[in-house]
XYZ file of C-alpha atoms in Angstrom:
323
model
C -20.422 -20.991 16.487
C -24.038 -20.899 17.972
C -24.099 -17.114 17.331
C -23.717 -17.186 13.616
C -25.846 -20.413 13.829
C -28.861 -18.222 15.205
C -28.410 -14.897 12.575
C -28.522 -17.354 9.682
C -31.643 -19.508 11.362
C -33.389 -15.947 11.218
C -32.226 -14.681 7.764
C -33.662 -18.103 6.640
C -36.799 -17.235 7.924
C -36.442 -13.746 6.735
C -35.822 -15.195 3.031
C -39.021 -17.957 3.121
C -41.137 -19.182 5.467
C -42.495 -21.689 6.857
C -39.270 -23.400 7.222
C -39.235 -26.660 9.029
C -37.012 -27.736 12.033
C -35.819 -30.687 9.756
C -34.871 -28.053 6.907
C -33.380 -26.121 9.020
C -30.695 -28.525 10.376
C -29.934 -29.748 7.114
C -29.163 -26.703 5.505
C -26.864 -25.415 8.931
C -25.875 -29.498 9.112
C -26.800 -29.911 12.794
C -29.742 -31.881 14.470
C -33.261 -30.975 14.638
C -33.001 -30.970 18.430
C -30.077 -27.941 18.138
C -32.842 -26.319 15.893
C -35.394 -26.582 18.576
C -33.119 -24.946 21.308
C -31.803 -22.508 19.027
C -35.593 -21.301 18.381
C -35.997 -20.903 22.115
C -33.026 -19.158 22.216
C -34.550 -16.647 19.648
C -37.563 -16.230 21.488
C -35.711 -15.977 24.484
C -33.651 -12.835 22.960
C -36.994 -11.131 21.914
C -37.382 -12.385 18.146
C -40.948 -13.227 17.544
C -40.762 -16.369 16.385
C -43.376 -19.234 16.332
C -43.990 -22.593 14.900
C -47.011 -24.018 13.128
C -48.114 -27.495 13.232
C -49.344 -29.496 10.220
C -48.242 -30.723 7.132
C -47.852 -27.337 5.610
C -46.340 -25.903 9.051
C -42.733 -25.007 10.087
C -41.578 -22.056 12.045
C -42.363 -18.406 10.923
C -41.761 -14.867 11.979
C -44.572 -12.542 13.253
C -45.781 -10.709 9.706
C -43.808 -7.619 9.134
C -41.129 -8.524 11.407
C -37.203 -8.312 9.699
C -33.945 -7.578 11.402
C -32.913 -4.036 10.955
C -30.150 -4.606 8.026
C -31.609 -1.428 6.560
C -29.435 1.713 5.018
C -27.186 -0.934 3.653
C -25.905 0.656 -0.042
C -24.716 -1.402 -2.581
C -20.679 -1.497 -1.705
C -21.692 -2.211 1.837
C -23.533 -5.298 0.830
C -20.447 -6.073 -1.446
C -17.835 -5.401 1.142
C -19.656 -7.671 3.718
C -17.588 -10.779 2.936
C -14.327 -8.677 3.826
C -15.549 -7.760 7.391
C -12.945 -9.712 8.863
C -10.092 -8.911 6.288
C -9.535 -5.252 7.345
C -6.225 -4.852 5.009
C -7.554 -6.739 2.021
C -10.590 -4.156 2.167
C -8.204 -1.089 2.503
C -6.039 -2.421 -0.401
C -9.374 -2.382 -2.446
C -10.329 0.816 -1.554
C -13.247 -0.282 1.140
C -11.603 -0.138 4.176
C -14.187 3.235 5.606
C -16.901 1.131 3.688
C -16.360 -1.959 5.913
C -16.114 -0.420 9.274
C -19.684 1.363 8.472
C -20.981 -2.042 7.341
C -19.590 -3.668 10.354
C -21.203 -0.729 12.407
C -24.752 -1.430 10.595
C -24.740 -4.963 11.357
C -23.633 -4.887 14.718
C -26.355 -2.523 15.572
C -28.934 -4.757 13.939
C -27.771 -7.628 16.034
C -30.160 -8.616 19.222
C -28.319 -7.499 22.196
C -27.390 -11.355 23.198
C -25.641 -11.716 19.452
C -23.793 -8.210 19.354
C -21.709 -9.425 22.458
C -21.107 -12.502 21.172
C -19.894 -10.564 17.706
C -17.975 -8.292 20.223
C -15.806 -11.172 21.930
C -15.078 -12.471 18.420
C -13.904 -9.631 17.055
C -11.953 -8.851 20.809
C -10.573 -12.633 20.498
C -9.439 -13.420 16.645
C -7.415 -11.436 14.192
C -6.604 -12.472 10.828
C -3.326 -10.973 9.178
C -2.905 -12.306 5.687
C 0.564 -11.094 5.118
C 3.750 -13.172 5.092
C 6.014 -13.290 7.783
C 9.596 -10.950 6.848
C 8.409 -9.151 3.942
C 6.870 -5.623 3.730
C 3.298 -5.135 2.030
C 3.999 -4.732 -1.423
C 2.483 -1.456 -2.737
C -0.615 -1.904 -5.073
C -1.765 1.509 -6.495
C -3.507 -0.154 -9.408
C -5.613 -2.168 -6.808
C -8.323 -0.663 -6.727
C -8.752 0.296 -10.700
C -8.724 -3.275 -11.386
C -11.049 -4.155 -8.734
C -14.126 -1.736 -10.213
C -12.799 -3.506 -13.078
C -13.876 -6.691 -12.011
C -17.104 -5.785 -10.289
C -18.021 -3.800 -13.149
C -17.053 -6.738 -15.767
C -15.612 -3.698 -17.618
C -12.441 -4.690 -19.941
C -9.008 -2.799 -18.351
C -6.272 -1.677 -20.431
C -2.927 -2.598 -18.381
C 0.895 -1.652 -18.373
C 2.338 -4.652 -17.187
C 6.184 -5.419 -15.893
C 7.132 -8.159 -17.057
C 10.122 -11.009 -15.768
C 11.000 -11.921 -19.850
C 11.901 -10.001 -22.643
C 10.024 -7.382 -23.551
C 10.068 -6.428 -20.065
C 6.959 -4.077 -20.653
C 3.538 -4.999 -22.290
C 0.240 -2.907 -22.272
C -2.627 -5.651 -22.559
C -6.436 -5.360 -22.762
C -7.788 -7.675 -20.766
C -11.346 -9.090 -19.182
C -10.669 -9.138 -15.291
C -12.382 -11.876 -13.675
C -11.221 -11.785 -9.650
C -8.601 -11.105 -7.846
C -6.659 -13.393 -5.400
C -5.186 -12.348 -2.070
C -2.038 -14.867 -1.389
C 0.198 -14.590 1.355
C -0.070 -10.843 1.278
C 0.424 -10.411 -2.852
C -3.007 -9.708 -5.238
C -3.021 -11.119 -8.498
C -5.582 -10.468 -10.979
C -6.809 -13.466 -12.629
C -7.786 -12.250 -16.287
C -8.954 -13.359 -19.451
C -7.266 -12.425 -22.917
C -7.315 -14.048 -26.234
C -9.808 -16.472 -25.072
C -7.269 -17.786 -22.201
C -6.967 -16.891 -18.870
C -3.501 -15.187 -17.190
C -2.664 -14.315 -14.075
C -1.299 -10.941 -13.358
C 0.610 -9.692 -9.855
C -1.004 -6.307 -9.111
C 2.193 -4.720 -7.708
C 3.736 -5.311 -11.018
C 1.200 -3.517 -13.007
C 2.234 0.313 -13.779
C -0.781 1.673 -15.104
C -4.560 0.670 -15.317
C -7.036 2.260 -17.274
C -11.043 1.156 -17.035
C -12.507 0.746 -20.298
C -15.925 1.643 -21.363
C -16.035 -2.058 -22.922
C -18.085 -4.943 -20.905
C -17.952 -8.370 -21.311
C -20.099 -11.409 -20.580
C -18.089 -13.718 -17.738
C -18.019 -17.808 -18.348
C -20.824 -18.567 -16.236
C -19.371 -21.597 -14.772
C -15.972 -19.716 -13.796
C -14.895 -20.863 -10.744
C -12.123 -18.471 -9.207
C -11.144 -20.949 -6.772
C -10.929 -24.115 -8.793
C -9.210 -21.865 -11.504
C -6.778 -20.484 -8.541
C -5.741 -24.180 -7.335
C -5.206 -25.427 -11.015
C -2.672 -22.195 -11.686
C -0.625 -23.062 -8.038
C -0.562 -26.912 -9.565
C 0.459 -25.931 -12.728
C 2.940 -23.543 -11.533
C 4.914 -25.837 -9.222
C 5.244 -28.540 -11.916
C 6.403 -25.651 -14.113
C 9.176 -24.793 -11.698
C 10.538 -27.825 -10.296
C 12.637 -28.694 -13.435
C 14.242 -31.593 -11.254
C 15.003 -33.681 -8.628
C 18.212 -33.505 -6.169
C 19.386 -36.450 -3.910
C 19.887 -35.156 -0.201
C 21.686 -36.145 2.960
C 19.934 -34.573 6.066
C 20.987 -34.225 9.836
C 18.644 -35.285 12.062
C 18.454 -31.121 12.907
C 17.786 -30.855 9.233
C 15.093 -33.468 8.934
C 13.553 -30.927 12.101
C 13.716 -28.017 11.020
C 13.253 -28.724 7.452
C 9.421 -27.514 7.104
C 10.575 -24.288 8.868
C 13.709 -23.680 6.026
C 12.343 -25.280 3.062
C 9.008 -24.723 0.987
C 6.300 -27.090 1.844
C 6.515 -29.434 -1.362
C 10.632 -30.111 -0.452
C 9.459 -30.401 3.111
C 6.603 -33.213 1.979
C 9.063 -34.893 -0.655
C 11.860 -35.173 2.331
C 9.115 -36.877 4.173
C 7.751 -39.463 1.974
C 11.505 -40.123 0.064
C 13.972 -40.373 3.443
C 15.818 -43.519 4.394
C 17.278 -43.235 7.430
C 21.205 -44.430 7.338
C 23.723 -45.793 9.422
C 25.138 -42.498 10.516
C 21.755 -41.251 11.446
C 21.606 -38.753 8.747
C 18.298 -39.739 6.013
C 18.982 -39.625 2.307
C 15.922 -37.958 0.920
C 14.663 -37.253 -3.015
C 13.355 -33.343 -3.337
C 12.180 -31.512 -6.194
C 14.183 -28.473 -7.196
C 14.089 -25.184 -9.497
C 16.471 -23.892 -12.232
C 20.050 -24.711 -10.807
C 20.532 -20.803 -9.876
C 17.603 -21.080 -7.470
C 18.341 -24.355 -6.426
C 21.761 -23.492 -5.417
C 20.411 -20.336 -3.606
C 17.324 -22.527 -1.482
C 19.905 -25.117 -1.096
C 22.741 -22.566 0.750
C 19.754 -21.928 3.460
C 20.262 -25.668 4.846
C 23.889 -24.704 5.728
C 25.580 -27.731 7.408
C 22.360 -29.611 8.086
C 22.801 -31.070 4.760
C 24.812 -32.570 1.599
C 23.759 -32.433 -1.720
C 24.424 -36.230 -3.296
C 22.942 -35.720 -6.513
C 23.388 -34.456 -9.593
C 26.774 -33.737 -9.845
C 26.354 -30.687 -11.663
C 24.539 -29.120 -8.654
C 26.657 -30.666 -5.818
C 29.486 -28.820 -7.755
C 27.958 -25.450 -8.130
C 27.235 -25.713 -4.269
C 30.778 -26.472 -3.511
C 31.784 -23.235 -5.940
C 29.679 -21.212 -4.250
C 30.718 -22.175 -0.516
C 34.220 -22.087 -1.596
C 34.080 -18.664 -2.831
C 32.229 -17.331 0.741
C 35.342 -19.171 2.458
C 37.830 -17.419 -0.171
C 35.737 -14.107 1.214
C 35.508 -15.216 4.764
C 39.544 -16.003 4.947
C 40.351 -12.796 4.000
């Protein structure tokens, strides 16, 4: 978006100068010529900005010139990356924080760039939340979040799914993870890192204890590793499918995306039309209950142990139904 584009060509400039046009593009990956109009653009909007020839040259600001991002306090400047995340900054507590940083930076914005950030904001909404389900309630959020920008160790009270079904752990936080409208807490303790589903944790107490973070953490690679690890942990099999043609449809829109992918790659269309597909599958009690969603659209071939817990299971709704 050309708007962004020209804010970060002048914060560039506002961070070093001279900066040439060639820099520039490569660092905002467009051409040199996009540079040049976007400087006249600039100029055009009333930003002093020149350019100096020579080996040494580039373009430069008028001395003491800087956009007016002052007043700005420290959990503004943090909260800026949640501008456009307007629940995820009221779960952690900055929701009146964001709106005043969003009010700060429009008001720094050349006229030109404010409307642009106005038909943006007018146009696009982002709602992280899953479709169906409420928005589970997170009291602890914000605890462990000063937790985390703090690097401050957090004493937790933790439900658990296995026996004991309550722990208290002390552990180092190191982010937290908004995903499809649930925050984990990605920890470390005992030299390992957990993950943690905020909703589930009772109590939280910040500790006066710091610790020094892995420099080389990355949240995100960390994050993609635990959803990897956790779907291989899960699917404890493989079932054999037959699929209507409706089934093969509407398959992405019942089943989770790795069946959905599986059905793809696996199916072999047969004689009757219906396509015999190969799909990975959870304990047999949750594979049963996934399963029951399909309804008519499909037959389970394989393993016998499973087709026959399906057929108990339809044969005691009809049992229920008959009555």
């Amino acid at each position: 978006m050309r708007a962004s584009r020209l804010v970060s060509i002048l914060l560039l400039l506002q961070a070093r100068q001279p900066r040439t046009a060639d820099d520039l593009a490569a660092r905002l990956e467009v051409t040199p010529r996009t540079i040049y109009r976007d400087i006249e653009a600039l100029s055009a909007a009333g930003i002093p900005v020149y350019g100096e020839p020579g080996h040494d040259g580039g373009y430069r600001l008028v001395d003491g010139y800087r956009t007016q991002l002052t007043g700005l306090t420290r959990q503004e400047a943090e909260a800026l990356f949640l501008t456009g995340l307007p629940a995820a900054a009221s779960g952690l507590g900055l929701g009146p924080v964001v709106a005043t940083t969003e009010r700060k930076l429009l008001a720094a914005l050349p006229a030109e760039l404010r409307s642009h950030a106005d038909r943006v904001r007018e146009r696009f909404h982002l709602d992280a939340a899953s479709w169906y389900h409420d928005t589970e309630a997170t009291p602890q959020l914000p605890t462990v979040s000063d937790a985390v920008w703090q690097q401050r160790r957090v004493r937790i009270r933790y439900q658990r799914w296995a026996a004991p079904h309550e722990a208290t752990r002390v552990v180092e936080p190191y982010g937290v993870v908004l995903k499809a409208g649930h925050w984990y807490l990605v920890a470390r303790r005992s030299g390992e890192f957990r993950t943690y589903r905020v909703a589930r944790i009772v109590e939280a107490a910040l500790l006066d204890e710091t610790f020094d973070r892995i420099e080389d953490f990355d949240l995100g690679g960390y994050w993609q590793d635990y959803l990897d690890d956790f779907d291989s942990r899960r699917h404890q099999g493989e079932a054999v499918l037959r699929l209507s043609p409706e089934g093969m449809r509407l398959l992405p829109q019942l089943a989770e995306p790795a069946i959905a992918r599986a059905a793809l790659e696996s199916g072999i269309v047969e004689a009757d039309g219906w396509t015999r597909v190969v799909v990975p599958v959870e304990h047999p009690d949750q594979a049963v209950h996934d399963l029951l969603r399909l309804g008519p659209l499909a037959e389970v071939v394989a393993p016998q142990g499973l087709r026959d817990r399906l057929a108990e299971a339809l044969t005691s709704m009809l049992r229920r139904y008959a009555r």
